[in-house]
PDB file of N, CA and C in Angstrom:
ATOM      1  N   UNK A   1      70.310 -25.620   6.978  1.00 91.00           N
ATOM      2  CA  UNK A   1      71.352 -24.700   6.628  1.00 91.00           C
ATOM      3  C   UNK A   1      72.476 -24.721   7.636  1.00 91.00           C
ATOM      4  N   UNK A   2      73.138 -24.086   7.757  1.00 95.00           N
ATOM      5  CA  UNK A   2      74.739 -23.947   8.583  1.00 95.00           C
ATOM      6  C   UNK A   2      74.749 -22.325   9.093  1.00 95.00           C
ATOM      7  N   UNK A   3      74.963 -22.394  10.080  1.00 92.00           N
ATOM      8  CA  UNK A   3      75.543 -21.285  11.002  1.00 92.00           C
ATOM      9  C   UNK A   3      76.099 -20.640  10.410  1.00 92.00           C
ATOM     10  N   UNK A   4      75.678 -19.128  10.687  1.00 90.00           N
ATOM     11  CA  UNK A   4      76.627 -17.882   9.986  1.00 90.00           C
ATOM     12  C   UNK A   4      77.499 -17.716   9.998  1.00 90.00           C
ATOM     13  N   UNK A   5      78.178 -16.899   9.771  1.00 91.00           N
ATOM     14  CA  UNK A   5      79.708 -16.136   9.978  1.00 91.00           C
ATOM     15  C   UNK A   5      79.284 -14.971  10.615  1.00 91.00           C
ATOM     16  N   UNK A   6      80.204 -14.886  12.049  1.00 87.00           N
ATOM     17  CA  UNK A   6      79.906 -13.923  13.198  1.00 87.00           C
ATOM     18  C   UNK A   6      79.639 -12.574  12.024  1.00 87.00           C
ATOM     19  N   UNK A   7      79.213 -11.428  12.856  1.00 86.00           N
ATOM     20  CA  UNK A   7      79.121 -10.298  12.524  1.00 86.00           C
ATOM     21  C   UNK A   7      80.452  -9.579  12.358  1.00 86.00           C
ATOM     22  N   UNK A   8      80.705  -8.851  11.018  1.00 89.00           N
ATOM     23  CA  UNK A   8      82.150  -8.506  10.946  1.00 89.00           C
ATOM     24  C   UNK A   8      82.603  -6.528  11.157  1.00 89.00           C
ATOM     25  N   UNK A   9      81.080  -6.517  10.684  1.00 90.00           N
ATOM     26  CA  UNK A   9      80.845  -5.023  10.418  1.00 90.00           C
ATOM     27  C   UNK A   9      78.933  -4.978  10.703  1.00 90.00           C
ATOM     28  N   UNK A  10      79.221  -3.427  11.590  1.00 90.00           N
ATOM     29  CA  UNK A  10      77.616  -2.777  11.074  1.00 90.00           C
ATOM     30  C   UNK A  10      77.722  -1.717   9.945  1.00 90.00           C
ATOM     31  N   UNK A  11      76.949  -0.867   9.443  1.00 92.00           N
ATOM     32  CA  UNK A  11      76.776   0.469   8.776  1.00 92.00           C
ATOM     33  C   UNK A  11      75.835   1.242   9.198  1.00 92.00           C
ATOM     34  N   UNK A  12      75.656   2.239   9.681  1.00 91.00           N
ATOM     35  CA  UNK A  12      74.885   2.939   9.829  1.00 91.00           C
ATOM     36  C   UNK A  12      74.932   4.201   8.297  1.00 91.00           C
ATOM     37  N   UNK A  13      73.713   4.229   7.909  1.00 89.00           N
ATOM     38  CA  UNK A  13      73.570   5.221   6.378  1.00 89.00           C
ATOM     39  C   UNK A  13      72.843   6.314   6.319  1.00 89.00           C
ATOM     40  N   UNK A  14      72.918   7.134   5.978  1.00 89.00           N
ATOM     41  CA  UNK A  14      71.572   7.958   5.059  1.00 89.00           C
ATOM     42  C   UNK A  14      71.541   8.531   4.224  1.00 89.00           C
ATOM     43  N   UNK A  15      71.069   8.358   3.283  1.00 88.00           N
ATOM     44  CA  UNK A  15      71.228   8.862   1.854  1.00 88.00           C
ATOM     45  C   UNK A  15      69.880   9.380   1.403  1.00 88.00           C
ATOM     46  N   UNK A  16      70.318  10.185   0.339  1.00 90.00           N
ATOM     47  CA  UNK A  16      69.002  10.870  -0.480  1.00 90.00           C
ATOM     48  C   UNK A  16      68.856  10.681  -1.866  1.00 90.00           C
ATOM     49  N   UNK A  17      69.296   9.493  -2.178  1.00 89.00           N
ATOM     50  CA  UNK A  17      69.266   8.814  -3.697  1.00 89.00           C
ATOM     51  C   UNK A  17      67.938   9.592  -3.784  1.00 89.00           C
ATOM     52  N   UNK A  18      66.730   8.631  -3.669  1.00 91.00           N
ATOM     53  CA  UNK A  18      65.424   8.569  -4.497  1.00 91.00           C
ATOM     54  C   UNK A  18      64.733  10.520  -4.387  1.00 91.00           C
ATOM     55  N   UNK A  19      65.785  11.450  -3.460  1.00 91.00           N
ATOM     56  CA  UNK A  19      64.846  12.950  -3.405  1.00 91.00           C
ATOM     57  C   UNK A  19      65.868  13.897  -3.820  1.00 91.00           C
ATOM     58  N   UNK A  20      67.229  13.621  -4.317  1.00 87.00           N
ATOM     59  CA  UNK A  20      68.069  14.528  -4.850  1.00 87.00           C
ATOM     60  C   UNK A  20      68.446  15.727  -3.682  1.00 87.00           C
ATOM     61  N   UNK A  21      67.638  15.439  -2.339  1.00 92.00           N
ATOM     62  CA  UNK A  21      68.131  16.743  -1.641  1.00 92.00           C
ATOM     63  C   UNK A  21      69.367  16.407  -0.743  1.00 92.00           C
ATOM     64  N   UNK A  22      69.453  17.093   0.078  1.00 90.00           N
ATOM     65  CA  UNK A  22      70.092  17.285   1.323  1.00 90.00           C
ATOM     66  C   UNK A  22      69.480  16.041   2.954  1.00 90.00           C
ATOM     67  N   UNK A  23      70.805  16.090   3.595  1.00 89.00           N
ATOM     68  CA  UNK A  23      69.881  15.170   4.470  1.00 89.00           C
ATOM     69  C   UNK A  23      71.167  15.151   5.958  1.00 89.00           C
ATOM     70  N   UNK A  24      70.757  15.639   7.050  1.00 91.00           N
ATOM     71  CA  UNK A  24      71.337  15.372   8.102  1.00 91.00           C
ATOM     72  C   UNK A  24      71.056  14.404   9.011  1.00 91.00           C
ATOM     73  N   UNK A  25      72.279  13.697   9.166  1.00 92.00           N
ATOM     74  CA  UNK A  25      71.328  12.956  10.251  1.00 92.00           C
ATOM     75  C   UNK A  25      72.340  12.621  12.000  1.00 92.00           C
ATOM     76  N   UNK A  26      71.944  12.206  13.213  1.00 94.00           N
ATOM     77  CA  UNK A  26      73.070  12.180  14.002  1.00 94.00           C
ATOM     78  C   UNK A  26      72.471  11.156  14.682  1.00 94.00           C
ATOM     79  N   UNK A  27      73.424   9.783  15.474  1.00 93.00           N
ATOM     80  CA  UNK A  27      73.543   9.061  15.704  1.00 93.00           C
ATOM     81  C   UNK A  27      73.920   8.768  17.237  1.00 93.00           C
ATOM     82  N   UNK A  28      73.177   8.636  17.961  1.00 94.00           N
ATOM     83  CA  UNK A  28      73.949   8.726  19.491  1.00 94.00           C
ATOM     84  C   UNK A  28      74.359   7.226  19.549  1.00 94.00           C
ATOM     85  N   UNK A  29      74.597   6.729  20.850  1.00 94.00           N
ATOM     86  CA  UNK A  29      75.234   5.514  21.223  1.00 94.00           C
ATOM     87  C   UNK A  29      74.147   4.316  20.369  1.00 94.00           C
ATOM     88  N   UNK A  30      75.313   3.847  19.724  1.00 90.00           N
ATOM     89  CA  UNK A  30      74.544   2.353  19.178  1.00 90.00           C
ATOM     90  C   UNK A  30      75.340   1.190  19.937  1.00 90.00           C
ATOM     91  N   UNK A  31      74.076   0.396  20.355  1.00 90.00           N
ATOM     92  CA  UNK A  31      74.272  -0.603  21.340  1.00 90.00           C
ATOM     93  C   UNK A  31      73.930  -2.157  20.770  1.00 90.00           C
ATOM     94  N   UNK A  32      74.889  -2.648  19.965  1.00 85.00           N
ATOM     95  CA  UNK A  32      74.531  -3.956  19.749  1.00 85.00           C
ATOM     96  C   UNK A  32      74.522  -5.153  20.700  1.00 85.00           C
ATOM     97  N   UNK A  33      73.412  -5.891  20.893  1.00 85.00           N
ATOM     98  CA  UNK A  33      73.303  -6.869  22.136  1.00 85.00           C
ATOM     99  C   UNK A  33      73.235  -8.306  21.476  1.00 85.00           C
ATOM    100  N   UNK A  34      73.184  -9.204  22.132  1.00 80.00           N
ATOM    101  CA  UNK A  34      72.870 -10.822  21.973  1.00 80.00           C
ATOM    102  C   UNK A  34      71.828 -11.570  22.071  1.00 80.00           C
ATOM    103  N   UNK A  35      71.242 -11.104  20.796  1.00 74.00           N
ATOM    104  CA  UNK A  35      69.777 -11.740  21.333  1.00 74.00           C
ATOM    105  C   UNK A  35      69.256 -13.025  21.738  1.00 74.00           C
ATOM    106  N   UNK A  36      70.470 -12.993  22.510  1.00 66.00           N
ATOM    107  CA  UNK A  36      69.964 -14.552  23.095  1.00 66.00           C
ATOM    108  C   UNK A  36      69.351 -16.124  22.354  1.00 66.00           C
ATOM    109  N   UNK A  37      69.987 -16.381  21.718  1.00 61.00           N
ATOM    110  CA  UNK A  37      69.380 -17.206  20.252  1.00 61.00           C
ATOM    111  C   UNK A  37      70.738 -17.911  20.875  1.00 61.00           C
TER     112      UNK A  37
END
């Protein structure tokens, strides 16, 4: 196969499709690294 295309975007989500309720959620520092590959 052939080498990706760098990373352009993350998403961080949360949803409550499958329970119809409510849903909080909070996110502290997200730290994307290089996994060395």
């Amino acid at each position: 196969g052939e080498e990706p295309d760098p990373v352009s975007a993350v998403a961080l989500m949360v949803d409550t499709d499958d329970t119809g309720r409510r849903a909080t959620a909070w996110f502290d520092d997200v730290v994307l690294e290089d996994g060395g590959f």
